[in-house]
Amino acid sequence: MNRQPRNQANKRPPAKTGGKKPPAAKKPARKRTAIGLKGVTQSSLNQALRTQKRSSQLADQVIDKAQIADKQPAPKTKVANIFGQDQLKVVFLGGQDAIGAKNMVVLEYDKDALILDCGNDLGLDLPGVNYAICDTTYLEEIKGKLKGYVISHGHLDHIGGLPHILPKYPAPVYGSPFTIGMIKKALANSAESAHLVDQLKFYEMNMDGHERLLAGKSFYVELVRITHSIPQSSCIIVDTPAGRVVNTGDFRLDPEPLDFLPSDIKRLRQLGDEGVLLLLSESTNAQTPDRTPTEHTLQPSFNDLIKRATGRMFVATISSNINRIQMIINSAAEGGRKVAIDGRSMIQHVELAIRMGLLKVPKDTIVTLAQLASLPDDRILMLCTGWQGEIGASLQRMSIGEHKYINLRPGDTVVVSSKPIPGNIPAYDKLGDDLVKLGCRLYRAPTWEVDGSAGPLHVSGHGCRGEQREMLEIIRPRYFAPIYAGAMNRHYHAQLAEEEVGLDGKNIFMANNGDMLTFNTAGAAKLHQNAVTHGSVLIDDSGQAIPSMVIKDRLLLNANGLVVIILTINRQSGQLISSPDIVTRGFIYIRDNEELMSMFRNELKRAVNQRFNRIALDRFKTELKDHATHFLYNQTQRSPIVIPVINIVSDNGNGRPRNGRKATEGGSKSPTAKNYKRLVELRTSIRDGQLKNSP
């Protein structure tokens, strides 16, 4: 029996068309599919994408926490001038998110504006970031009004932003003599701002004489002495047409400071009696009860340790705490020891304090590092930087054997007269570990009782709740805004003001960075949230700003590593001219994974053969990047950043390649000569073995 073909069974014969041939059926378009990866399911591809997304989200969270300026939302609406022309604006640009974080407040009235403090933030743990300063978008808007900068004291979280911001928005600077000296040092250390030392006006204000200076037409400025851990700290007093504003700066109310210059409580009380519209008071120790002990309680501890030490002695402490340095020098001189100074900031602060008469040094007490070699061990004391274990500081270099002149050895005594700042405990503890391994006798502030010190080795430079309560009771402001700390510390400070001092809770403002307070001349007040553009501008070691996308790339590189794929393809044949070059950083060590790299190169060759001549170059690069990402995740369960570099060359007619076009992830246009040169150098380095693959 004859059988019809299966696909022809039960089909009708074609209809007659009157001699015309039926139209040819169109062939279905070839489906363009991405590069297929052998042995990989859609589930595993999705997992690779989820891993990438998760890494990106984690990086975004870090960036959001840092409040990087180019990622912050702009204010939705401009603050309405609800009080008419005669209103005082108080703008919080920095300092409201953490302790020691780029403190800056701006006062604005009519055609005048005044900046109170202008600091940086050294507490950011981001790759390649040295510190952060405040975003200056708002300053750009009011630059025509700017009449000056008033600085409470010389710590970097209050002056560290000036070398970057003053060149863009120059104006007179007001401060105590020591503070102005610190500012000039900071400006002179930066090429961007060094010229301003001779060009700007610097007003060294007399705090004890209650000097008042007019800034613009709207502000009278006065500085009142306050005790802190740096000389000549001050409360900032600004009289405005709307009322008096008091900014405490950083403070403690030490009744018996070593320099016999306590806080000017009498003047502060007088200002309170005259009436204060707004008090801005720091909240650093708002969670700590009672009062901060006086600084001079540390003197017996230094005396005891110096007497007991039988060998060389090294003391690391805060370089700007001149009173503590004075105590250490006094104890050293009494114990018959010579003092050497090491560390740039220590040398600068000591020189400035001696020149201004704030540090008294007995004759022939100070010696150079070179002179130490000729002295007996029990006659040596080195005063140095590095109390936080910061990389490159004097004591840190000694602890790892990299100091140019000093090698620590068993029998040396090391005193770290400080406590770790928040977030820096690992570096602080590593310093201790390294010192102990060298055989040093170690005394640290947090463990002074266990170490055997006769007394404490550190006291805070900030007042606790007892002093914060006293400040509120002295000033008796109509309105109060806690400043220069994170939300929780400011919350406890506000709670103290309401529950223990009796301020009306409606007159206490929890202002965040970017918020604005407005007051009219009758004293009415309103808080506007997210009123101005704000955020952090990240600065690297060279003084340049770093965009958030660069930080995100660094975070992703840190988490997953980098893979660079370099392909050289013949334009005419669409074939690889040489085997793919693969460079990894922070992903795997190629020499230990040769089998994986061989498989990877084969996949890349297959991708070129399968897709290069069939799709546009941009699409090929995208598919190649995805393909490589999925392959590497399938093999390693990691998703590194993948960068394809494609160099396309053409035959010159005799079968030899000539330079054609190159494409990277950025686009398919011909590269600039500079970029092409970089590619050639990269390939040459790889082939010559100069660029070694590292984990």
PDB file of C-alpha atoms in Angstrom, residues 34 37 47 70 72 76 91 117 161 208 216 243 248 250 253 259 282 323 332 369 427 431 439 446 477 492:
ATOM      1  CA  ALA A  34      22.030  36.296  22.448  1.00  0.00           C
ATOM      2  CA  LEU A  37      26.154  29.638  27.270  1.00  0.00           C
ATOM      3  CA  GLN A  47      20.865  34.386  39.952  1.00  0.00           C
ATOM      4  CA  ASP A  70      25.275  64.587  43.613  1.00  0.00           C
ATOM      5  CA  GLN A  72      20.828  64.175  47.171  1.00  0.00           C
ATOM      6  CA  LYS A  76      10.946  70.437  45.836  1.00  0.00           C
ATOM      7  CA  VAL A  91      20.400  77.311  57.333  1.00  0.00           C
ATOM      8  CA  ASP A 117      32.118  77.339  61.112  1.00  0.00           C
ATOM      9  CA  GLY A 161      36.416  73.100  54.614  1.00  0.00           C
ATOM     10  CA  ASP A 208      38.264  89.039  76.926  1.00  0.00           C
ATOM     11  CA  GLY A 216      27.741  93.792  56.539  1.00  0.00           C
ATOM     12  CA  GLY A 243      17.359  88.924  67.645  1.00  0.00           C
ATOM     13  CA  THR A 248      28.327  77.481  71.528  1.00  0.00           C
ATOM     14  CA  ASP A 250      32.341  72.730  70.925  1.00  0.00           C
ATOM     15  CA  LEU A 253      32.648  74.188  81.308  1.00  0.00           C
ATOM     16  CA  ASP A 259      45.922  77.699  81.430  1.00  0.00           C
ATOM     17  CA  GLU A 282      26.556  71.125  70.522  1.00  0.00           C
ATOM     18  CA  ASN A 323      47.032  72.087  77.694  1.00  0.00           C
ATOM     19  CA  ALA A 332      59.115  65.336  81.319  1.00  0.00           C
ATOM     20  CA  LEU A 369      65.271  63.707  66.539  1.00  0.00           C
ATOM     21  CA  ALA A 427      42.931  50.859  63.608  1.00  0.00           C
ATOM     22  CA  LEU A 431      48.237  49.985  66.794  1.00  0.00           C
ATOM     23  CA  GLY A 439      57.817  44.321  73.388  1.00  0.00           C
ATOM     24  CA  PRO A 446      40.528  53.073  77.633  1.00  0.00           C
ATOM     25  CA  PRO A 477      16.960  81.178  74.943  1.00  0.00           C
ATOM     26  CA  TYR A 492      18.644  63.487  74.126  1.00  0.00           C
TER      27      TYR A 492
END
